[in-house]
Short mmCIF file of C-alpha atoms in Angstrom, two decimals:
data_model
loop_
_atom_site.label_atom_id
_atom_site.label_comp_id
_atom_site.label_asym_id
_atom_site.label_seq_id
_atom_site.Cartn_x
_atom_site.Cartn_y
_atom_site.Cartn_z
CA MET A 1 -19.60 27.57 13.49
CA SER A 2 -19.94 25.15 16.39
CA GLY A 3 -18.04 21.90 16.15
CA ARG A 4 -19.47 18.49 17.01
CA VAL A 5 -15.87 17.20 17.04
CA ILE A 6 -12.81 19.13 18.21
CA ILE A 7 -9.48 17.96 16.83
CA VAL A 8 -6.38 19.14 18.68
CA GLY A 9 -3.35 18.75 16.46
CA GLY A 10 -3.46 19.74 12.81
CA GLY A 11 -0.66 17.68 11.35
CA PRO A 12 -1.44 15.16 8.60
CA VAL A 13 -3.51 12.86 10.84
CA GLY A 14 -5.60 15.65 12.34
CA LEU A 15 -6.14 17.16 8.90
CA GLY A 16 -7.12 13.79 7.45
CA LEU A 17 -9.64 13.26 10.26
CA ALA A 18 -11.09 16.75 9.77
CA ILE A 19 -11.54 16.09 6.06
CA GLU A 20 -13.06 12.65 6.69
CA LEU A 21 -15.57 14.15 9.13
CA GLY A 22 -16.20 17.31 7.13
CA GLN A 23 -16.97 15.41 3.96
CA ARG A 24 -19.49 13.38 5.94
CA GLY A 25 -21.26 16.56 7.02
CA VAL A 26 -19.93 16.57 10.60
CA ALA A 27 -18.98 20.05 11.79
CA CYS A 28 -15.54 20.03 13.37
CA ARG A 29 -12.90 22.44 14.60
CA LEU A 30 -9.23 21.79 13.97
CA VAL A 31 -6.74 23.34 16.40
CA GLU A 32 -3.06 23.52 15.42
CA ARG A 33 -0.34 25.37 17.31
CA LEU A 34 1.75 26.05 14.18
CA ALA A 35 0.45 28.80 11.97
CA GLU A 36 2.66 27.63 9.10
CA VAL A 37 3.78 24.18 8.05
CA GLN A 38 7.34 23.28 9.13
CA ALA A 39 9.56 22.43 6.17
CA ILE A 40 11.33 19.47 7.80
CA PRO A 41 11.17 16.30 5.67
CA LYS A 42 9.65 13.28 7.39
CA GLY A 43 6.73 10.90 6.83
CA GLN A 44 7.58 10.60 3.15
CA ASN A 45 6.96 6.97 2.26
CA LEU A 46 3.23 6.74 1.63
CA THR A 47 1.60 3.39 0.89
CA GLN A 48 -1.03 2.44 -1.67
CA ARG A 49 -3.53 2.32 1.17
CA SER A 50 -2.77 5.96 1.98
CA GLY A 51 -3.33 6.61 -1.72
CA GLU A 52 -6.85 5.24 -1.26
CA HIS A 53 -7.39 7.68 1.61
CA PHE A 54 -6.25 10.55 -0.63
CA CYS A 55 -8.71 9.44 -3.26
CA ALA A 56 -11.53 9.31 -0.69
CA TRP A 57 -10.55 12.79 0.54
CA GLY A 58 -10.48 14.26 -2.96
CA VAL A 59 -6.77 15.12 -3.00
CA SER A 60 -5.15 12.44 -5.18
CA ARG A 61 -4.27 14.74 -8.06
CA ALA A 62 -3.01 17.46 -5.76
CA ILE A 63 -0.82 14.96 -3.88
CA ARG A 64 0.67 13.66 -7.11
CA ALA A 65 1.30 17.21 -8.34
CA ALA A 66 3.08 18.05 -5.06
CA CYS A 67 5.54 15.14 -5.32
CA PRO A 68 9.07 16.52 -5.81
CA ILE A 69 10.26 13.15 -7.12
CA PRO A 70 8.59 12.13 -10.41
CA HIS A 71 6.64 8.91 -10.01
CA GLU A 72 8.32 7.37 -13.03
CA TYR A 73 11.70 7.89 -11.35
CA GLY A 74 10.95 5.23 -8.77
CA ILE A 75 10.35 5.37 -5.04
CA ALA A 76 11.92 2.11 -3.88
CA GLY A 77 14.71 1.55 -1.36
CA LEU A 78 18.05 -0.16 -0.93
CA THR A 79 19.87 -1.74 2.02
CA ALA A 80 23.70 -1.72 2.14
CA TYR A 81 26.25 -3.21 4.52
CA GLY A 82 29.14 -1.26 5.99
CA SER A 83 28.67 1.78 3.79
CA LEU A 84 26.44 2.80 0.95
CA PHE A 85 29.08 2.15 -1.70
CA SER A 86 30.57 -1.02 -0.17
CA GLY A 87 29.29 -3.24 -2.97
CA TRP A 88 26.99 -5.26 -0.70
CA HIS A 89 23.41 -4.13 -1.21
CA TYR A 90 19.96 -5.36 -2.14
CA ASP A 91 16.55 -3.87 -2.98
CA TRP A 92 14.34 -3.14 0.01
CA LEU A 93 10.77 -1.96 0.71
CA GLU A 94 9.53 -2.38 -2.87
CA ARG A 95 5.98 -1.20 -2.22
CA ALA A 96 5.07 -1.72 -5.87
CA SER A 97 5.07 -5.47 -5.22
CA VAL A 98 1.60 -5.26 -3.59
CA ARG A 99 0.13 -2.69 -5.98
CA GLU A 100 -2.43 -5.14 -7.43
CA PHE A 101 -4.27 -5.38 -4.09
CA TYR A 102 -5.10 -1.67 -3.87
CA ALA A 103 -6.94 0.94 -5.89
CA CYS A 104 -4.18 3.56 -5.93
CA ASP A 105 -0.43 3.98 -6.27
CA ASN A 106 1.96 4.71 -3.46
CA GLU A 107 3.56 8.15 -3.29
CA ARG A 108 6.71 9.74 -1.93
CA LEU A 109 6.72 13.34 -0.82
CA PRO A 110 7.77 15.23 2.33
CA GLN A 111 5.17 15.45 5.07
CA TYR A 112 5.08 19.23 4.78
CA GLU A 113 3.95 18.96 1.16
CA THR A 114 1.24 16.49 2.17
CA GLU A 115 0.12 18.88 4.91
CA LYS A 116 -0.11 21.78 2.48
CA VAL A 117 -2.41 19.78 0.24
CA LEU A 118 -4.57 18.66 3.17
CA ARG A 119 -4.75 22.20 4.57
CA ARG A 120 -6.11 23.45 1.26
CA ARG A 121 -8.68 20.66 1.15
CA ALA A 122 -9.81 21.30 4.73
CA ALA A 123 -10.16 25.03 3.97
CA ALA A 124 -12.51 24.19 1.09
CA LEU A 125 -14.99 22.42 3.40
CA ASP A 126 -17.67 24.57 5.06
CA THR A 127 -17.96 21.96 7.79
CA VAL A 128 -14.33 22.40 8.91
CA GLU A 129 -13.10 25.41 10.89
CA THR A 130 -9.33 25.66 11.21
CA LEU A 131 -7.69 27.47 14.12
CA TYR A 132 -3.99 27.75 13.27
CA GLY A 133 -1.63 29.31 15.81
CA TRP A 134 -3.72 28.16 18.79
CA THR A 135 -2.57 25.68 21.45
CA GLY A 136 -4.82 23.38 23.48
CA GLU A 137 -3.99 23.77 27.18
CA GLU A 138 -6.87 22.54 29.34
CA LEU A 139 -9.45 19.78 28.91
CA ALA A 140 -12.71 19.16 30.76
CA CYS A 141 -15.19 16.35 30.12
CA ASP A 142 -18.70 15.59 31.33
CA ASP A 143 -21.56 13.34 30.27
CA ALA A 144 -22.78 15.87 27.69
CA GLY A 145 -19.53 16.76 25.94
CA VAL A 146 -16.01 18.13 26.16
CA SER A 147 -14.46 21.55 26.58
CA VAL A 148 -10.94 22.56 25.63
CA THR A 149 -9.26 25.82 26.51
CA LEU A 150 -6.93 27.33 23.91
CA SER A 151 -4.30 30.02 24.05
CA ARG A 152 -2.53 32.20 21.49
CA GLN A 153 -0.17 35.08 22.27
CA GLY A 154 -1.90 35.92 25.55
CA SER A 155 -5.45 35.37 24.28
CA ARG A 156 -7.61 32.53 25.58
CA ARG A 157 -10.82 30.93 24.39
CA THR A 158 -12.82 27.79 25.15
CA LEU A 159 -14.37 25.42 22.62
CA ARG A 160 -17.22 23.05 23.35
CA GLY A 161 -17.99 19.88 21.40
CA ASP A 162 -19.48 16.41 21.62
CA TYR A 163 -16.13 14.67 21.19
CA LEU A 164 -12.45 15.54 21.15
CA VAL A 165 -9.64 13.79 19.30
CA GLY A 166 -6.03 14.39 20.30
CA CYS A 167 -3.77 14.26 17.25
CA ASP A 168 -1.09 16.32 18.96
CA GLY A 169 1.95 14.09 18.56
CA SER A 170 4.00 11.68 20.61
CA ASN A 171 4.17 14.08 23.58
CA SER A 172 0.41 14.58 23.44
CA LEU A 173 -0.98 16.85 26.15
CA MET A 174 -4.52 15.72 25.29
CA ARG A 175 -3.54 12.12 26.00
CA ARG A 176 -2.14 13.05 29.39
CA LEU A 177 -5.10 15.26 30.32
CA ALA A 178 -7.49 12.44 29.38
CA GLY A 179 -5.60 10.07 31.69
CA LEU A 180 -4.56 7.70 28.93
CA GLU A 181 -1.32 6.04 30.01
CA GLN A 182 1.18 4.57 27.58
CA ASP A 183 3.75 1.80 27.57
CA VAL A 184 7.21 2.86 26.40
CA ASP A 185 10.02 0.66 25.14
CA PRO A 186 13.06 2.96 25.41
CA HIS A 187 15.92 1.82 23.23
CA GLY A 188 18.30 4.31 24.83
CA LYS A 189 19.52 5.68 21.53
CA ARG A 190 19.98 9.36 20.78
CA MET A 191 19.28 9.96 17.11
CA VAL A 192 20.09 12.84 14.82
CA LEU A 193 18.06 14.15 11.91
CA LEU A 194 20.19 15.96 9.36
CA VAL A 195 18.69 17.86 6.46
CA PHE A 196 21.34 18.85 3.94
CA ARG A 197 22.13 19.67 0.34
CA SER A 198 24.57 17.70 -1.78
CA ARG A 199 24.54 17.70 -5.56
CA GLU A 200 27.57 15.41 -5.54
CA LEU A 201 25.66 12.74 -3.63
CA HIS A 202 22.89 12.90 -6.22
CA ARG A 203 25.48 12.20 -8.92
CA LEU A 204 27.08 9.35 -6.97
CA LEU A 205 23.73 7.65 -6.39
CA GLU A 206 22.90 7.53 -10.09
CA ARG A 207 24.43 4.05 -9.91
CA PHE A 208 21.23 3.02 -8.05
CA PRO A 209 18.51 4.12 -10.52
CA GLY A 210 14.99 4.43 -9.17
CA LYS A 211 16.04 4.38 -5.53
CA SER A 212 14.89 7.14 -3.20
CA PHE A 213 15.91 5.92 0.25
CA PHE A 214 18.88 3.98 1.55
CA ASN A 215 19.44 1.96 4.72
CA VAL A 216 23.03 1.33 5.89
CA LEU A 217 23.90 -1.45 8.36
CA ARG A 218 27.14 -0.84 10.28
CA PRO A 219 28.39 -3.45 12.78
CA GLU A 220 29.29 -0.89 15.45
CA LEU A 221 25.71 0.40 15.55
CA GLU A 222 24.39 -2.98 16.78
CA GLY A 223 21.44 -3.24 14.44
CA TYR A 224 20.33 0.39 14.40
CA TRP A 225 20.22 2.03 11.01
CA GLN A 226 21.77 4.94 9.25
CA PHE A 227 18.93 6.00 7.01
CA LEU A 228 19.23 8.33 4.02
CA GLY A 229 16.41 9.63 1.83
CA ARG A 230 15.89 11.93 -1.10
CA VAL A 231 13.73 14.97 -0.55
CA ASP A 232 13.78 15.79 -4.26
CA LEU A 233 16.03 15.37 -7.31
CA ASP A 234 17.71 18.73 -6.76
CA GLY A 235 20.25 17.60 -4.19
CA ASN A 236 18.17 17.82 -0.99
CA TRP A 237 18.44 14.95 1.49
CA PHE A 238 17.57 13.83 5.01
CA PHE A 239 19.60 11.45 7.18
CA HIS A 240 18.79 9.66 10.47
CA ALA A 241 21.48 7.92 12.53
CA PRO A 242 22.42 6.99 16.10
CA VAL A 243 24.90 9.37 17.74
CA PRO A 244 26.60 9.44 21.17
CA ALA A 245 24.36 10.41 24.07
CA GLY A 246 26.05 13.76 24.55
CA ALA A 247 26.26 14.72 20.88
CA THR A 248 25.33 18.29 19.97
CA ARG A 249 25.58 20.31 16.81
CA ASP A 250 28.80 21.87 18.09
CA ASN A 251 30.71 18.89 19.50
CA PHE A 252 30.04 16.16 16.92
CA ASP A 253 31.46 15.82 13.41
CA PHE A 254 28.37 15.19 11.29
CA VAL A 255 30.29 15.54 8.03
CA ALA A 256 32.50 12.62 9.06
CA CYS A 257 29.40 10.66 10.10
CA LEU A 258 27.92 11.11 6.64
CA ARG A 259 31.14 10.23 4.87
CA ASP A 260 31.50 7.05 6.93
CA ALA A 261 27.93 6.06 6.05
CA PHE A 262 28.47 6.66 2.35
CA GLY A 263 32.02 5.37 2.09
CA ALA A 264 32.99 8.36 -0.01
CA PRO A 265 33.78 12.05 0.57
CA ILE A 266 30.93 14.36 -0.45
CA ASP A 267 30.06 18.03 -0.34
CA VAL A 268 27.55 18.86 2.40
CA GLU A 269 25.57 22.00 3.21
CA PHE A 270 23.48 21.52 6.36
CA GLU A 271 20.05 23.10 6.57
CA HIS A 272 18.79 21.47 9.78
CA VAL A 273 20.28 19.49 12.66
CA GLY A 274 17.83 18.04 15.17
CA PHE A 275 17.83 15.26 17.77
CA TRP A 276 15.27 12.73 18.96
CA ASP A 277 15.17 9.68 21.25
CA LEU A 278 14.57 6.30 19.65
CA ARG A 279 11.68 4.59 21.41
CA ILE A 280 8.48 2.68 20.76
CA ALA A 281 5.42 3.88 22.67
CA ILE A 282 1.76 2.88 22.64
CA ALA A 283 -1.18 4.08 24.68
CA ARG A 284 -2.93 1.41 26.72
CA GLY A 285 -6.22 2.57 25.27
CA TYR A 286 -7.19 5.00 22.52
CA ARG A 287 -10.34 6.27 24.23
CA SER A 288 -11.36 7.83 27.52
CA GLY A 289 -15.06 8.65 27.49
CA ARG A 290 -15.59 11.32 24.84
CA VAL A 291 -11.86 11.79 24.22
CA PHE A 292 -9.94 9.82 21.60
CA ILE A 293 -6.33 9.87 20.45
CA ALA A 294 -4.91 9.13 17.01
CA GLY A 295 -1.61 9.11 15.15
CA ASP A 296 1.56 9.66 17.17
CA ALA A 297 -0.51 10.61 20.21
CA ALA A 298 -1.67 6.98 20.31
CA HIS A 299 1.46 5.26 19.04
CA SER A 300 4.96 6.30 18.05
CA HIS A 301 8.07 4.55 16.80
CA PRO A 302 11.31 5.21 14.92
CA PRO A 303 11.03 5.81 11.15
CA TYR A 304 11.62 2.17 10.22
CA GLY A 305 9.69 1.01 7.18
CA GLY A 306 7.45 4.02 6.66
CA PHE A 307 4.74 2.81 9.04
CA GLY A 308 4.11 5.98 11.07
CA ILE A 309 2.15 8.43 8.95
CA ASN A 310 0.35 5.62 7.12
CA THR A 311 -0.80 4.10 10.42
CA GLY A 312 -2.02 7.52 11.52
CA PHE A 313 -4.03 8.01 8.33
CA GLU A 314 -5.71 4.65 8.94
CA ASP A 315 -6.59 5.80 12.47
CA ALA A 316 -8.30 8.84 10.97
CA ARG A 317 -10.25 6.81 8.44
CA ASN A 318 -11.33 4.23 11.02
CA LEU A 319 -12.39 6.72 13.67
CA GLY A 320 -13.88 9.22 11.24
CA TRP A 321 -16.67 7.10 9.83
CA LYS A 322 -17.53 5.75 13.27
CA LEU A 323 -17.84 9.20 14.84
CA ALA A 324 -19.97 10.34 11.90
CA ALA A 325 -22.21 7.26 12.16
CA VAL A 326 -22.85 7.84 15.87
CA ILE A 327 -23.39 11.59 15.45
CA ASP A 328 -25.76 11.02 12.52
CA GLY A 329 -27.72 8.50 14.60
CA TRP A 330 -27.44 5.36 12.48
CA ALA A 331 -24.98 3.64 14.81
CA PRO A 332 -25.12 3.31 18.60
CA PRO A 333 -22.38 4.84 20.79
CA GLY A 334 -20.98 1.35 21.34
CA LEU A 335 -19.50 1.44 17.84
CA LEU A 336 -16.87 3.88 19.12
CA ASP A 337 -15.43 1.21 21.42
CA SER A 338 -14.34 -0.71 18.32
CA TYR A 339 -11.87 2.06 17.39
CA SER A 340 -9.38 1.11 20.10
CA ALA A 341 -10.27 -2.58 19.80
CA GLU A 342 -9.31 -2.53 16.13
CA ARG A 343 -6.49 -0.03 15.85
CA ARG A 344 -4.45 -0.81 18.96
CA PRO A 345 -3.71 -4.48 18.10
CA VAL A 346 -2.57 -3.34 14.66
CA PHE A 347 0.11 -1.10 16.13
CA VAL A 348 1.14 -3.65 18.78
CA SER A 349 1.78 -6.06 15.92
CA THR A 350 3.48 -3.40 13.79
CA ALA A 351 5.84 -2.52 16.63
CA GLU A 352 6.71 -6.09 17.60
CA ASP A 353 6.46 -8.06 14.35
CA PHE A 354 8.06 -5.48 12.10
CA ILE A 355 9.95 -2.63 13.78
CA ALA A 356 11.39 -4.38 16.85
CA ARG A 357 11.95 -7.55 14.82
CA MET A 358 13.92 -5.62 12.18
CA ILE A 359 16.17 -4.19 14.91
CA ARG A 360 16.66 -7.65 16.48
CA ASP A 361 17.34 -9.34 13.14
CA ASP A 362 19.84 -6.66 12.10
CA ARG A 363 21.56 -6.81 15.47
CA GLU A 364 21.92 -10.58 15.21
CA PHE A 365 23.17 -10.35 11.64
CA VAL A 366 25.94 -7.82 12.28
CA ALA A 367 26.96 -9.70 15.43
CA THR A 368 27.32 -13.06 13.70
CA CYS A 369 28.21 -12.24 10.09
CA ASP A 370 31.46 -10.44 9.29
CA PRO A 371 33.09 -10.45 5.83
CA ALA A 372 36.46 -9.80 7.44
CA VAL A 373 36.17 -13.05 9.41
CA ASP A 374 34.44 -15.35 6.87
CA ARG A 375 33.61 -13.67 3.58
CA GLU A 376 31.98 -16.74 2.04
CA ALA A 377 29.63 -17.29 4.99
CA PHE A 378 28.82 -13.57 5.05
CA GLU A 379 27.87 -13.51 1.38
CA VAL A 380 25.63 -16.59 1.77
CA ALA A 381 23.85 -14.91 4.70
CA TRP A 382 23.64 -11.60 2.82
CA ALA A 383 22.07 -13.33 -0.20
CA ARG A 384 19.53 -14.94 2.14
CA ARG A 385 18.60 -11.52 3.52
CA ALA A 386 18.26 -10.16 0.00
CA ARG A 387 15.73 -12.87 -0.89
CA GLY A 388 13.60 -11.80 2.09
CA GLY A 389 14.08 -8.06 1.55
CA ASP A 390 10.43 -7.54 0.64
CA ALA A 391 8.98 -9.11 3.79
CA GLU A 392 8.20 -5.70 5.31
CA VAL A 393 5.90 -5.01 2.35
CA THR A 394 4.36 -8.33 1.42
CA GLY A 395 3.83 -9.45 5.02
CA PHE A 396 2.49 -6.14 6.34
CA LEU A 397 -1.29 -6.34 6.18
CA PRO A 398 -3.19 -4.48 8.95
CA HIS A 399 -6.47 -6.25 9.61
CA TYR A 400 -9.35 -6.51 12.10
CA ALA A 401 -10.00 -10.25 11.95
CA GLY A 402 -10.67 -10.31 15.69
CA SER A 403 -12.84 -7.19 15.77
CA PRO A 404 -16.16 -7.33 17.64
CA VAL A 405 -17.87 -5.55 14.73
CA VAL A 406 -16.98 -7.94 11.88
CA TRP A 407 -18.12 -11.49 11.15
CA GLY A 408 -14.66 -13.03 11.34
CA GLU A 409 -13.60 -16.57 12.13
CA ALA A 410 -13.91 -17.75 15.73
CA GLY A 411 -10.71 -17.15 17.68
CA ALA A 412 -9.23 -14.78 15.08
CA ALA A 413 -7.02 -11.92 16.31
CA SER A 414 -6.45 -8.50 14.78
CA GLY A 415 -2.93 -7.41 13.89
CA ALA A 416 -0.57 -6.24 11.16
CA ARG A 417 0.81 -9.53 9.84
CA GLY A 418 -0.94 -11.26 7.00
CA ARG A 419 -0.87 -12.47 3.45
CA HIS A 420 -2.15 -10.28 0.65
CA GLU A 421 -4.98 -12.00 -1.21
CA HIS A 422 -7.79 -10.99 -3.51
CA ARG A 423 -10.08 -13.24 -1.47
CA ALA A 424 -12.60 -11.21 0.52
CA ARG A 425 -12.11 -11.88 4.22
CA ALA A 426 -14.03 -10.41 7.14
CA GLY A 427 -11.87 -7.81 8.87
CA TYR A 428 -9.52 -7.33 5.92
CA HIS A 429 -9.14 -4.57 3.36
CA LEU A 430 -11.10 -5.37 0.21
CA SER A 431 -9.01 -5.82 -2.92
CA PRO A 432 -10.74 -3.97 -5.78
CA ARG A 433 -9.04 -5.95 -8.56
CA PRO A 434 -11.78 -8.56 -9.05
CA PHE A 435 -13.98 -5.61 -10.05
CA GLY A 436 -11.37 -4.30 -12.48
CA GLY A 437 -8.97 -2.49 -10.14
CA GLY A 438 -8.72 1.25 -9.66
CA ASP A 439 -11.07 3.27 -7.52
CA ALA A 440 -14.23 2.61 -9.52
CA LEU A 441 -15.47 0.01 -7.04
CA PHE A 442 -15.00 2.19 -3.96
CA GLU A 443 -16.62 5.13 -5.73
CA ARG A 444 -19.68 3.02 -6.51
CA LEU A 445 -19.87 1.70 -2.95
CA GLY A 446 -20.28 5.27 -1.74
CA THR A 447 -19.51 6.68 1.70
CA GLY A 448 -21.72 4.40 3.80
CA PHE A 449 -21.81 0.64 3.87
CA GLY A 450 -21.57 -1.14 0.56
CA LEU A 451 -23.09 -4.43 -0.53
CA ILE A 452 -21.45 -6.36 -3.35
CA ASP A 453 -23.65 -8.95 -5.02
CA ALA A 454 -21.43 -11.26 -7.08
CA GLY A 455 -24.11 -13.82 -7.88
CA ALA A 456 -25.46 -14.49 -4.39
CA GLY A 457 -29.07 -14.25 -5.45
CA ALA A 458 -31.73 -11.63 -5.06
CA ALA A 459 -33.20 -12.87 -1.78
CA ASP A 460 -30.08 -12.32 0.35
CA ALA A 461 -29.29 -8.94 -1.15
CA GLU A 462 -32.88 -7.78 -0.78
CA ALA A 463 -32.94 -8.93 2.85
CA LEU A 464 -29.87 -6.82 3.65
CA VAL A 465 -31.24 -3.81 1.81
CA ALA A 466 -34.53 -4.06 3.69
CA ALA A 467 -32.78 -4.48 7.03
CA ALA A 468 -30.50 -1.51 6.33
CA HIS A 469 -33.52 0.64 5.50
CA ALA A 470 -35.23 -0.39 8.74
CA LEU A 471 -32.11 0.33 10.78
CA ARG A 472 -31.43 3.62 8.93
CA ILE A 473 -27.97 2.38 7.89
CA PRO A 474 -26.82 3.87 4.57
CA LEU A 475 -26.21 1.01 2.14
CA GLN A 476 -25.24 1.15 -1.53
CA THR A 477 -25.44 -2.01 -3.63
CA VAL A 478 -23.11 -2.99 -6.47
CA ASP A 479 -23.70 -5.85 -8.89
CA ALA A 480 -20.25 -7.33 -9.57
CA GLY A 481 -21.15 -10.50 -11.45
CA PRO A 482 -20.03 -14.12 -10.98
CA GLU A 483 -16.57 -13.62 -12.53
CA ALA A 484 -15.56 -11.35 -9.64
CA ALA A 485 -16.82 -13.97 -7.19
CA HIS A 486 -14.14 -16.36 -8.46
CA GLU A 487 -11.31 -14.13 -7.20
CA TRP A 488 -13.13 -12.79 -4.16
CA GLN A 489 -14.21 -16.35 -3.30
CA ALA A 490 -17.47 -14.90 -2.05
CA ARG A 491 -20.75 -13.98 -3.68
CA LEU A 492 -22.02 -11.61 -1.00
CA ILE A 493 -19.69 -9.02 0.58
CA LEU A 494 -20.62 -6.32 3.08
CA VAL A 495 -18.05 -3.50 2.95
CA ARG A 496 -17.59 -0.85 5.62
CA PRO A 497 -17.15 2.86 4.87
CA ASP A 498 -13.36 2.45 5.31
CA ASN A 499 -13.17 -0.29 2.61
CA PHE A 500 -12.75 -3.13 5.10
CA VAL A 501 -14.95 -6.23 4.86
CA ALA A 502 -17.57 -6.68 7.57
CA TYR A 503 -19.04 -9.91 6.18
CA ALA A 504 -18.19 -12.22 3.28
CA GLY A 505 -19.74 -15.48 2.10
CA ASP A 506 -21.53 -17.18 -0.73
CA GLY A 507 -24.82 -16.23 0.86
CA LEU A 508 -26.20 -14.51 3.92
CA GLY A 509 -26.25 -17.48 6.29
CA HIS A 510 -27.44 -15.25 9.15
CA ASP A 511 -30.32 -12.94 9.93
CA ALA A 512 -29.79 -9.79 7.83
CA ALA A 513 -30.54 -7.43 10.71
CA ALA A 514 -28.09 -9.29 12.98
CA VAL A 515 -25.30 -8.94 10.41
CA LEU A 516 -25.85 -5.20 10.13
CA ARG A 517 -26.32 -4.63 13.83
CA ARG A 518 -23.00 -6.25 14.62
CA ALA A 519 -21.31 -4.20 11.90
CA VAL A 520 -22.43 -0.97 13.61
CA GLY A 521 -21.63 -2.09 17.15
CA ALA A 522 -25.09 -2.82 18.51
CA ARG A 523 -24.58 -4.39 21.93
CA ASP A 524 -27.34 -6.99 21.56
CA SER A 525 -25.88 -8.41 18.34
CA PRO A 526 -24.87 -12.08 18.61
#
């Protein structure tokens, strides 16, 4: 099978992109250097939006079945000061608080379990060829396509395709070969990842029912976290923390580090000790000609708030439908420019407004608030933090309000900060609740563009349908009724294949063809 799109890097983002393309009938080849999935827990905190991707990719039930922590147990978090059992703590990252704005639930499972599910789904698609155990080493591009040379145990082969997407991680070779430079904010912290077993810790944490991950603030760490998470309910855990620059497995007492974080002696059986450098990095552009990057290859950051894998999945969904539209011929090549224009500002905002801000806020707090100096003032400040503990969930709303391919407000800018609303807004994810919630709406909208008529009148809807037919743009219409218009605050909504709103209003207000042409990146659109 020849592949129109070559994907180098078969982790969760590359797999998601392959499935997105394959389900749209685009032949692709997925290259992954690891023959088997690595059983190291990371990327576990999956949002409701990622749940919508799983639904679109046909893996929702399999993902839920793979979760080692029962959904009814709870997948929320907790922040503590000093040590986990100090007595000062509050709920944190309660993703359930925004559930009403999405069609699916959030999930919590190790990345390797997610990858196993996605590998099985990719294998079931005739349009996807998987090449596990192969490594991409050389890249060549010309006006007609791309070529990538692979190696495996002394063997070499070359693949040819129309486009290539590098999903090969934060040290992406494809990014470097494509000449895509990145900006790096080095925090100068050496971090450890410990994977260990402790049944005793499971028993001790029964005092925090429904909590699956725990964030400990210690004054001496200057705002950087010690971060503990459940892998399952059988005593398996992971732990991230800053360590001295020269720390190794042999010269550092990790048992003491854990006991200091917990404030209690526990039994520990280590299964993995690894190190990584805390930094925030973002490519200056996500495209170079026919080469794109996605996931950690485009942007990487410390595991603060569960943004990484979810951001990568959104990259795959955004880029996937656009590549398919251009390859299928119903969108011009200019649509592909909107991938970087939309996704890069989202990560810039995520990095600055959430991750870096959390580090700054925590650093300021531990520097100025000390219960040993002024307990009353500390507890007032701690209570204030507790009241804002959900800000990373309720205020995190990736959107494309400033995108060149949506009919947003003049002067709007894309980013990750926003307010969740059921109101339909150009450039924002569409809340399905006005239609009854669940995935029924997105199923009815299909895999192309969708047109929701919530009492706008036949003339406007018919004009868009006729224009879509003339432009060969797939468009599925849904009659939602005037009651839905009350919550959406719009009677006519044009929805993109990734469930984001391209246009919303009480009527058309513009030439139907112009609305659609902008939505697919036509250069002569107003």
